[in-house]
Amino acid sequence: MSVLDTDEHWFDDAAGRLIRPYTVSNGRTEPTTRMELLSMVIATGRRPQGQLGPEHAQALGLCDSFTTVAEVAARLRLPAVVTKILLSDLVDWGVVDTRAPDPMADSTNLTVLEAILDALERRI
């Protein structure tokens, strides 16, 4: 089952996300781990202690292979800052690892930004 299949009861086509972003982040506005939109995240293979909430579980499921924070945010249909908070929780729990963006991936380079947009559009 894909992440989007499990998301059907959290998302309504007309109303949008039924659970508001501040609820997903428990009202937090800052992640505990510094991440950029182009930072890479990957699951460590460790099992989380305790049960993960649905958004944390979905984010972890998207990290089976290296992926960017931006892609996880797009797939979860959440704002980037909320996604960074979820991912930083997973990093704190030792179930996700993060890598700084490739220095060659200049976030102001129009070609890089277009490639990211193309990748996100293919995934949605």
N, CA and C atoms as an extended XYZ file, in Angstrom:
372
Properties=species:S:1:pos:R:3:atomname:S:1:resname:S:1:resid:I:1 pbc="F F F"
N         0.846       -1.169        0.000 N   MET     1
C         0.000        0.000        0.000 CA  MET     1
C         0.893        1.234        0.000 C   MET     1
N         0.594        2.180       -0.854 N   SER     2
C         1.412        3.383       -0.931 CA  SER     2
C         1.019        4.378        0.146 C   SER     2
N         1.892        5.352        0.360 N   VAL     3
C         1.624        6.391        1.351 CA  VAL     3
C         0.346        7.139        1.004 C   VAL     3
N         0.137        7.381       -0.270 N   LEU     4
C        -1.052        8.117       -0.665 CA  LEU     4
C        -2.315        7.313       -0.415 C   LEU     4
N        -2.257        5.964       -0.506 N   ASP     5
C        -3.415        5.131       -0.219 CA  ASP     5
C        -3.804        5.243        1.242 C   ASP     5
N        -2.826        5.283        2.142 N   THR     6
C        -3.122        5.362        3.567 CA  THR     6
C        -3.518        6.771        3.974 C   THR     6
N        -3.314        7.739        3.113 N   ASP     7
C        -3.585        9.140        3.410 CA  ASP     7
C        -5.042        9.517        3.138 C   ASP     7
N        -5.824        8.617        2.547 N   GLU     8
C        -7.144        9.001        2.082 CA  GLU     8
C        -8.060        9.507        3.191 C   GLU     8
N        -7.950        9.016        4.403 N   HIS     9
C        -8.822        9.509        5.464 CA  HIS     9
C        -8.281       10.770        6.131 C   HIS     9
N        -7.081       11.213        5.769 N   TRP    10
C        -6.503       12.445        6.305 CA  TRP    10
C        -6.594       13.600        5.315 C   TRP    10
N        -7.072       13.311        4.109 N   PHE    11
C        -7.074       14.330        3.061 CA  PHE    11
C        -8.399       14.274        2.318 C   PHE    11
N        -8.990       15.429        2.086 N   ASP    12
C       -10.230       15.531        1.340 CA  ASP    12
C        -9.960       16.411        0.127 C   ASP    12
N       -10.347       15.956       -1.061 N   ASP    13
C       -10.055       16.711       -2.279 CA  ASP    13
C       -10.616       18.128       -2.232 C   ASP    13
N       -11.798       18.297       -1.683 N   ALA    14
C       -12.412       19.630       -1.652 CA  ALA    14
C       -11.879       20.476       -0.494 C   ALA    14
N       -11.741       19.868        0.679 N   ALA    15
C       -11.359       20.632        1.878 CA  ALA    15
C        -9.863       20.686        2.097 C   ALA    15
N        -9.116       19.767        1.492 N   GLY    16
C        -7.673       19.696        1.741 CA  GLY    16
C        -7.381       18.783        2.921 C   GLY    16
N        -6.250       19.013        3.544 N   ARG    17
C        -5.831       18.199        4.677 CA  ARG    17
C        -6.806       18.406        5.829 C   ARG    17
N        -7.309       17.306        6.401 N   LEU    18
C        -8.276       17.383        7.491 CA  LEU    18
C        -7.607       17.604        8.839 C   LEU    18
N        -6.358       17.211        8.957 N   ILE    19
C        -5.580       17.460       10.167 CA  ILE    19
C        -4.676       18.645        9.865 C   ILE    19
N        -4.788       19.697       10.619 N   ARG    20
C        -4.029       20.910       10.357 CA  ARG    20
C        -2.556       20.744       10.703 C   ARG    20
N        -1.670       21.410        9.953 N   PRO    21
C        -0.224       21.247       10.150 CA  PRO    21
C         0.254       21.496       11.578 C   PRO    21
N        -0.309       22.484       12.283 N   TYR    22
C         0.158       22.745       13.648 CA  TYR    22
C        -0.182       21.584       14.576 C   TYR    22
N        -1.212       20.810       14.222 N   THR    23
C        -1.551       19.626       15.006 CA  THR    23
C        -0.530       18.520       14.749 C   THR    23
N        -0.119       18.378       13.509 N   VAL    24
C         0.863       17.361       13.129 CA  VAL    24
C         2.181       17.599       13.863 C   VAL    24
N         2.558       18.873       14.019 N   SER    25
C         3.833       19.200       14.664 CA  SER    25
C         3.689       19.446       16.168 C   SER    25
N         2.512       19.162       16.704 N   ASN    26
C         2.237       19.417       18.129 CA  ASN    26
C         2.510       20.870       18.502 C   ASN    26
N         2.236       21.768       17.586 N   GLY    27
C         2.405       23.194       17.830 CA  GLY    27
C         3.835       23.697       17.739 C   GLY    27
N         4.783       22.799       17.444 N   ARG    28
C         6.184       23.217       17.332 CA  ARG    28
C         6.411       23.933       16.013 C   ARG    28
N         7.310       24.909       16.043 N   THR    29
C         7.592       25.676       14.825 CA  THR    29
C         9.033       25.520       14.359 C   THR    29
N         9.868       24.834       15.129 N   GLU    30
C        11.277       24.664       14.783 CA  GLU    30
C        11.676       23.191       14.899 C   GLU    30
N        12.332       22.646       13.887 N   PRO    31
C        12.864       21.276       14.011 CA  PRO    31
C        14.075       21.262       14.946 C   PRO    31
N        14.348       20.122       15.547 N   THR    32
C        15.512       19.995       16.421 CA  THR    32
C        16.782       19.727       15.632 C   THR    32
N        16.649       19.286       14.399 N   THR    33
C        17.790       19.018       13.522 CA  THR    33
C        17.737       19.983       12.353 C   THR    33
N        18.864       20.612       12.065 N   ARG    34
C        18.922       21.556       10.941 CA  ARG    34
C        18.901       20.786        9.632 C   ARG    34
N        17.976       21.158        8.755 N   MET    35
C        17.842       20.533        7.441 CA  MET    35
C        17.479       21.595        6.420 C   MET    35
N        17.962       21.395        5.222 N   GLU    36
C        17.600       22.241        4.086 CA  GLU    36
C        16.584       21.474        3.239 C   GLU    36
N        15.937       22.141        2.325 N   LEU    37
C        15.009       21.448        1.437 CA  LEU    37
C        15.712       20.386        0.604 C   LEU    37
N        16.989       20.624        0.289 N   LEU    38
C        17.740       19.668       -0.520 CA  LEU    38
C        18.523       18.658        0.314 C   LEU    38
N        18.382       18.718        1.653 N   SER    39
C        19.037       17.713        2.497 CA  SER    39
C        18.480       16.343        2.147 C   SER    39
N        19.351       15.348        2.205 N   MET    40
C        18.950       13.982        1.906 CA  MET    40
C        18.627       13.256        3.206 C   MET    40
N        17.577       12.453        3.201 N   VAL    41
C        17.199       11.661        4.362 CA  VAL    41
C        17.061       10.207        3.938 C   VAL    41
N        17.380        9.306        4.875 N   ILE    42
C        17.250        7.870        4.616 CA  ILE    42
C        17.002        7.150        5.933 C   ILE    42
N        16.196        6.123        5.875 N   ALA    43
C        15.918        5.306        7.058 CA  ALA    43
C        17.184        4.547        7.449 C   ALA    43
N        17.401        4.424        8.758 N   THR    44
C        18.590        3.732        9.256 CA  THR    44
C        18.380        2.216        9.353 C   THR    44
N        17.137        1.791        9.330 N   GLY    45
C        16.842        0.369        9.505 CA  GLY    45
C        16.552        0.017       10.955 C   GLY    45
N        16.785        0.949       11.859 N   ARG    46
C        16.447        0.721       13.272 CA  ARG    46
C        14.938        0.835       13.453 C   ARG    46
N        14.458        0.111       14.422 N   ARG    47
C        13.030        0.164       14.726 CA  ARG    47
C        12.782        1.254       15.764 C   ARG    47
N        11.736        2.029       15.575 N   PRO    48
C        11.438        3.073       16.559 CA  PRO    48
C        10.962        2.460       17.868 C   PRO    48
N        11.289        3.115       18.954 N   GLN    49
C        10.778        2.676       20.242 CA  GLN    49
C         9.382        3.245       20.387 C   GLN    49
N         8.422        2.395       20.623 N   GLY    50
C         7.041        2.840       20.725 CA  GLY    50
C         6.381        2.936       19.364 C   GLY    50
N         5.136        3.337       19.384 N   GLN    51
C         4.341        3.438       18.162 CA  GLN    51
C         4.479        4.832       17.550 C   GLN    51
N         4.647        4.864       16.251 N   LEU    52
C         4.726        6.128       15.534 CA  LEU    52
C         3.324        6.612       15.186 C   LEU    52
N         3.146        7.926       15.200 N   GLY    53
C         1.896        8.502       14.717 CA  GLY    53
C         1.814        8.322       13.213 C   GLY    53
N         0.640        8.546       12.621 N   PRO    54
C         0.484        8.291       11.179 CA  PRO    54
C         1.409        9.122       10.299 C   PRO    54
N         1.599       10.388       10.624 N   GLU    55
C         2.469       11.225        9.796 CA  GLU    55
C         3.926       10.811        9.918 C   GLU    55
N         4.355       10.469       11.139 N   HIS    56
C         5.732        9.993       11.329 CA  HIS    56
C         5.947        8.683       10.565 C   HIS    56
N         4.970        7.791       10.635 N   ALA    57
C         5.083        6.504        9.935 CA  ALA    57
C         5.135        6.717        8.425 C   ALA    57
N         4.321        7.640        7.911 N   GLN    58
C         4.337        7.919        6.479 CA  GLN    58
C         5.676        8.513        6.057 C   GLN    58
N         6.190        9.454        6.849 N   ALA    59
C         7.484       10.064        6.525 CA  ALA    59
C         8.583        9.003        6.526 C   ALA    59
N         8.579        8.141        7.530 N   LEU    60
C         9.584        7.076        7.600 CA  LEU    60
C         9.476        6.154        6.390 C   LEU    60
N         8.266        5.839        5.972 N   GLY    61
C         8.054        4.981        4.807 CA  GLY    61
C         8.607        5.571        3.516 C   GLY    61
N         8.687        6.893        3.450 N   LEU    62
C         9.221        7.549        2.259 CA  LEU    62
C        10.744        7.603        2.250 C   LEU    62
N        11.362        7.189        3.341 N   CYS    63
C        12.820        7.306        3.483 CA  CYS    63
C        13.535        5.979        3.267 C   CYS    63
N        12.903        5.033        2.582 N   ASP    64
C        13.551        3.738        2.327 CA  ASP    64
C        14.817        3.890        1.503 C   ASP    64
N        14.847        4.854        0.625 N   SER    65
C        16.057        5.176       -0.123 CA  SER    65
C        16.288        6.672        0.034 C   SER    65
N        17.481        7.137       -0.325 N   PHE    66
C        17.775        8.563       -0.178 CA  PHE    66
C        16.725        9.386       -0.912 C   PHE    66
N        16.215       10.359       -0.229 N   THR    67
C        15.248       11.282       -0.804 CA  THR    67
C        15.448       12.648       -0.161 C   THR    67
N        14.982       13.682       -0.805 N   THR    68
C        15.161       15.023       -0.255 CA  THR    68
C        14.009       15.378        0.680 C   THR    68
N        14.266       16.325        1.552 N   VAL    69
C        13.228       16.847        2.439 CA  VAL    69
C        12.082       17.403        1.600 C   VAL    69
N        12.400       18.091        0.515 N   ALA    70
C        11.371       18.668       -0.356 CA  ALA    70
C        10.454       17.591       -0.932 C   ALA    70
N        11.031       16.469       -1.317 N   GLU    71
C        10.210       15.405       -1.879 CA  GLU    71
C         9.306       14.793       -0.824 C   GLU    71
N         9.826       14.599        0.382 N   VAL    72
C         8.999       14.056        1.466 CA  VAL    72
C         7.840       15.013        1.748 C   VAL    72
N         8.120       16.318        1.798 N   ALA    73
C         7.070       17.310        2.037 CA  ALA    73
C         5.993       17.248        0.961 C   ALA    73
N         6.417       17.135       -0.285 N   ALA    74
C         5.455       17.069       -1.388 CA  ALA    74
C         4.610       15.809       -1.303 C   ALA    74
N         5.222       14.695       -1.006 N   ARG    75
C         4.482       13.427       -0.919 CA  ARG    75
C         3.520       13.410        0.263 C   ARG    75
N         3.907       14.048        1.364 N   LEU    76
C         3.033       14.116        2.540 CA  LEU    76
C         1.983       15.216        2.426 C   LEU    76
N         2.170       16.109        1.450 N   ARG    77
C         1.279       17.262        1.282 CA  ARG    77
C         1.279       18.133        2.540 C   ARG    77
N         2.476       18.366        3.059 N   LEU    78
C         2.657       19.193        4.256 CA  LEU    78
C         3.636       20.321        3.957 C   LEU    78
N         3.520       21.429        4.680 N   PRO    79
C         4.517       22.489        4.530 CA  PRO    79
C         5.909       21.972        4.886 C   PRO    79
N         6.911       22.567        4.282 N   ALA    80
C         8.290       22.115        4.488 CA  ALA    80
C         8.695       22.154        5.953 C   ALA    80
N         8.328       23.206        6.687 N   VAL    81
C         8.740       23.301        8.089 CA  VAL    81
C         8.113       22.184        8.930 C   VAL    81
N         6.880       21.829        8.649 N   VAL    82
C         6.236       20.735        9.387 CA  VAL    82
C         6.929       19.417        9.052 C   VAL    82
N         7.269       19.227        7.793 N   THR    83
C         7.984       18.021        7.379 CA  THR    83
C         9.348       17.952        8.053 C   THR    83
N        10.038       19.079        8.141 N   LYS    84
C        11.338       19.112        8.827 CA  LYS    84
C        11.181       18.731       10.293 C   LYS    84
N        10.104       19.142       10.925 N   ILE    85
C         9.859       18.785       12.328 CA  ILE    85
C         9.635       17.276       12.458 C   ILE    85
N         8.807       16.709       11.569 N   LEU    86
C         8.584       15.254       11.591 CA  LEU    86
C         9.889       14.498       11.369 C   LEU    86
N        10.654       14.928       10.355 N   LEU    87
C        11.913       14.245       10.055 CA  LEU    87
C        12.923       14.415       11.182 C   LEU    87
N        12.944       15.574       11.813 N   SER    88
C        13.892       15.767       12.924 CA  SER    88
C        13.520       14.889       14.115 C   SER    88
N        12.221       14.655       14.315 N   ASP    89
C        11.805       13.697       15.347 CA  ASP    89
C        12.366       12.312       15.021 C   ASP    89
N        12.232       11.919       13.763 N   LEU    90
C        12.728       10.603       13.347 CA  LEU    90
C        14.243       10.515       13.489 C   LEU    90
N        14.954       11.606       13.218 N   VAL    91
C        16.407       11.642       13.420 CA  VAL    91
C        16.711       11.490       14.915 C   VAL    91
N        15.984       12.239       15.750 N   ASP    92
C        16.194       12.160       17.206 CA  ASP    92
C        15.960       10.751       17.733 C   ASP    92
N        15.025       10.030       17.137 N   TRP    93
C        14.715        8.666       17.564 CA  TRP    93
C        15.639        7.628       16.940 C   TRP    93
N        16.542        8.074       16.062 N   GLY    94
C        17.535        7.180       15.477 CA  GLY    94
C        17.041        6.323       14.333 C   GLY    94
N        15.875        6.640       13.775 N   VAL    95
C        15.334        5.806       12.702 CA  VAL    95
C        15.546        6.408       11.311 C   VAL    95
N        15.995        7.661       11.267 N   VAL    96
C        16.314        8.332       10.002 CA  VAL    96
C        17.639        9.046       10.183 C   VAL    96
N        18.419        9.046        9.116 N   ASP    97
C        19.681        9.781        9.099 CA  ASP    97
C        19.558       10.867        8.029 C   ASP    97
N        20.277       11.942        8.210 N   THR    98
C        20.217       13.047        7.250 CA  THR    98
C        21.614       13.408        6.790 C   THR    98
N        21.701       13.853        5.563 N   ARG    99
C        22.959       14.305        4.974 CA  ARG    99
C        22.751       15.707        4.433 C   ARG    99
N        23.753       16.537        4.582 N   ALA   100
C        23.686       17.894        4.035 CA  ALA   100
C        23.537       17.818        2.529 C   ALA   100
N        22.928       18.838        1.944 N   PRO   101
C        22.788       18.825        0.480 CA  PRO   101
C        24.150       18.818       -0.200 C   PRO   101
N        24.168       18.253       -1.366 N   ASP   102
C        25.377       18.254       -2.176 CA  ASP   102
C        25.774       19.701       -2.446 C   ASP   102
N        27.025       20.064       -2.150 N   PRO   103
C        27.439       21.449       -2.392 CA  PRO   103
C        27.275       21.870       -3.851 C   PRO   103
N        27.264       20.911       -4.753 N   MET   104
C        27.082       21.222       -6.170 CA  MET   104
C        25.618       21.559       -6.472 C   MET   104
N        24.709       21.212       -5.553 N   ALA   105
C        23.290       21.495       -5.757 CA  ALA   105
C        22.983       22.890       -5.235 C   ALA   105
N        23.354       23.860       -6.006 N   ASP   106
C        23.137       25.264       -5.654 CA  ASP   106
C        21.643       25.561       -5.718 C   ASP   106
N        21.037       25.891       -4.559 N   SER   107
C        19.594       26.094       -4.511 CA  SER   107
C        19.145       27.344       -5.260 C   SER   107
N        20.079       28.172       -5.709 N   THR   108
C        19.698       29.339       -6.501 CA  THR   108
C        19.873       29.084       -7.994 C   THR   108
N        20.375       27.904       -8.346 N   ASN   109
C        20.586       27.545       -9.740 CA  ASN   109
C        19.241       27.147      -10.350 C   ASN   109
N        18.810       27.864      -11.385 N   LEU   110
C        17.525       27.619      -12.007 CA  LEU   110
C        17.413       26.189      -12.544 C   LEU   110
N        18.473       25.632      -13.069 N   THR   111
C        18.452       24.260      -13.586 CA  THR   111
C        18.169       23.269      -12.469 C   THR   111
N        18.800       23.459      -11.305 N   VAL   112
C        18.572       22.575      -10.160 CA  VAL   112
C        17.120       22.698       -9.699 C   VAL   112
N        16.618       23.914       -9.592 N   LEU   113
C        15.240       24.119       -9.144 CA  LEU   113
C        14.237       23.494      -10.112 C   LEU   113
N        14.482       23.611      -11.415 N   GLU   114
C        13.598       22.996      -12.401 CA  GLU   114
C        13.643       21.477      -12.307 C   GLU   114
N        14.815       20.908      -12.056 N   ALA   115
C        14.933       19.452      -11.907 CA  ALA   115
C        14.166       18.980      -10.679 C   ALA   115
N        14.233       19.735       -9.597 N   ILE   116
C        13.483       19.369       -8.385 CA  ILE   116
C        11.988       19.443       -8.659 C   ILE   116
N        11.543       20.512       -9.301 N   LEU   117
C        10.125       20.656       -9.624 CA  LEU   117
C         9.653       19.511      -10.521 C   LEU   117
N        10.427       19.164      -11.529 N   ASP   118
C        10.068       18.062      -12.416 CA  ASP   118
C         9.943       16.758      -11.645 C   ASP   118
N        10.884       16.499      -10.735 N   ALA   119
C        10.842       15.266       -9.942 CA  ALA   119
C         9.615       15.246       -9.045 C   ALA   119
N         9.288       16.363       -8.431 N   LEU   120
C         8.114       16.440       -7.559 CA  LEU   120
C         6.829       16.249       -8.353 C   LEU   120
N         6.752       16.839       -9.525 N   GLU   121
C         5.547       16.692      -10.341 CA  GLU   121
C         5.358       15.258      -10.813 C   GLU   121
N         6.439       14.539      -11.086 N   ARG   122
C         6.341       13.133      -11.504 CA  ARG   122
C         5.842       12.265      -10.361 C   ARG   122
N         6.156       12.613       -9.114 N   ARG   123
C         5.797       11.814       -7.952 CA  ARG   123
C         4.369       12.049       -7.482 C   ARG   123
N         3.809       13.199       -7.792 N   ILE   124
C         2.475       13.530       -7.259 CA  ILE   124
C         1.407       13.011       -8.168 C   ILE   124
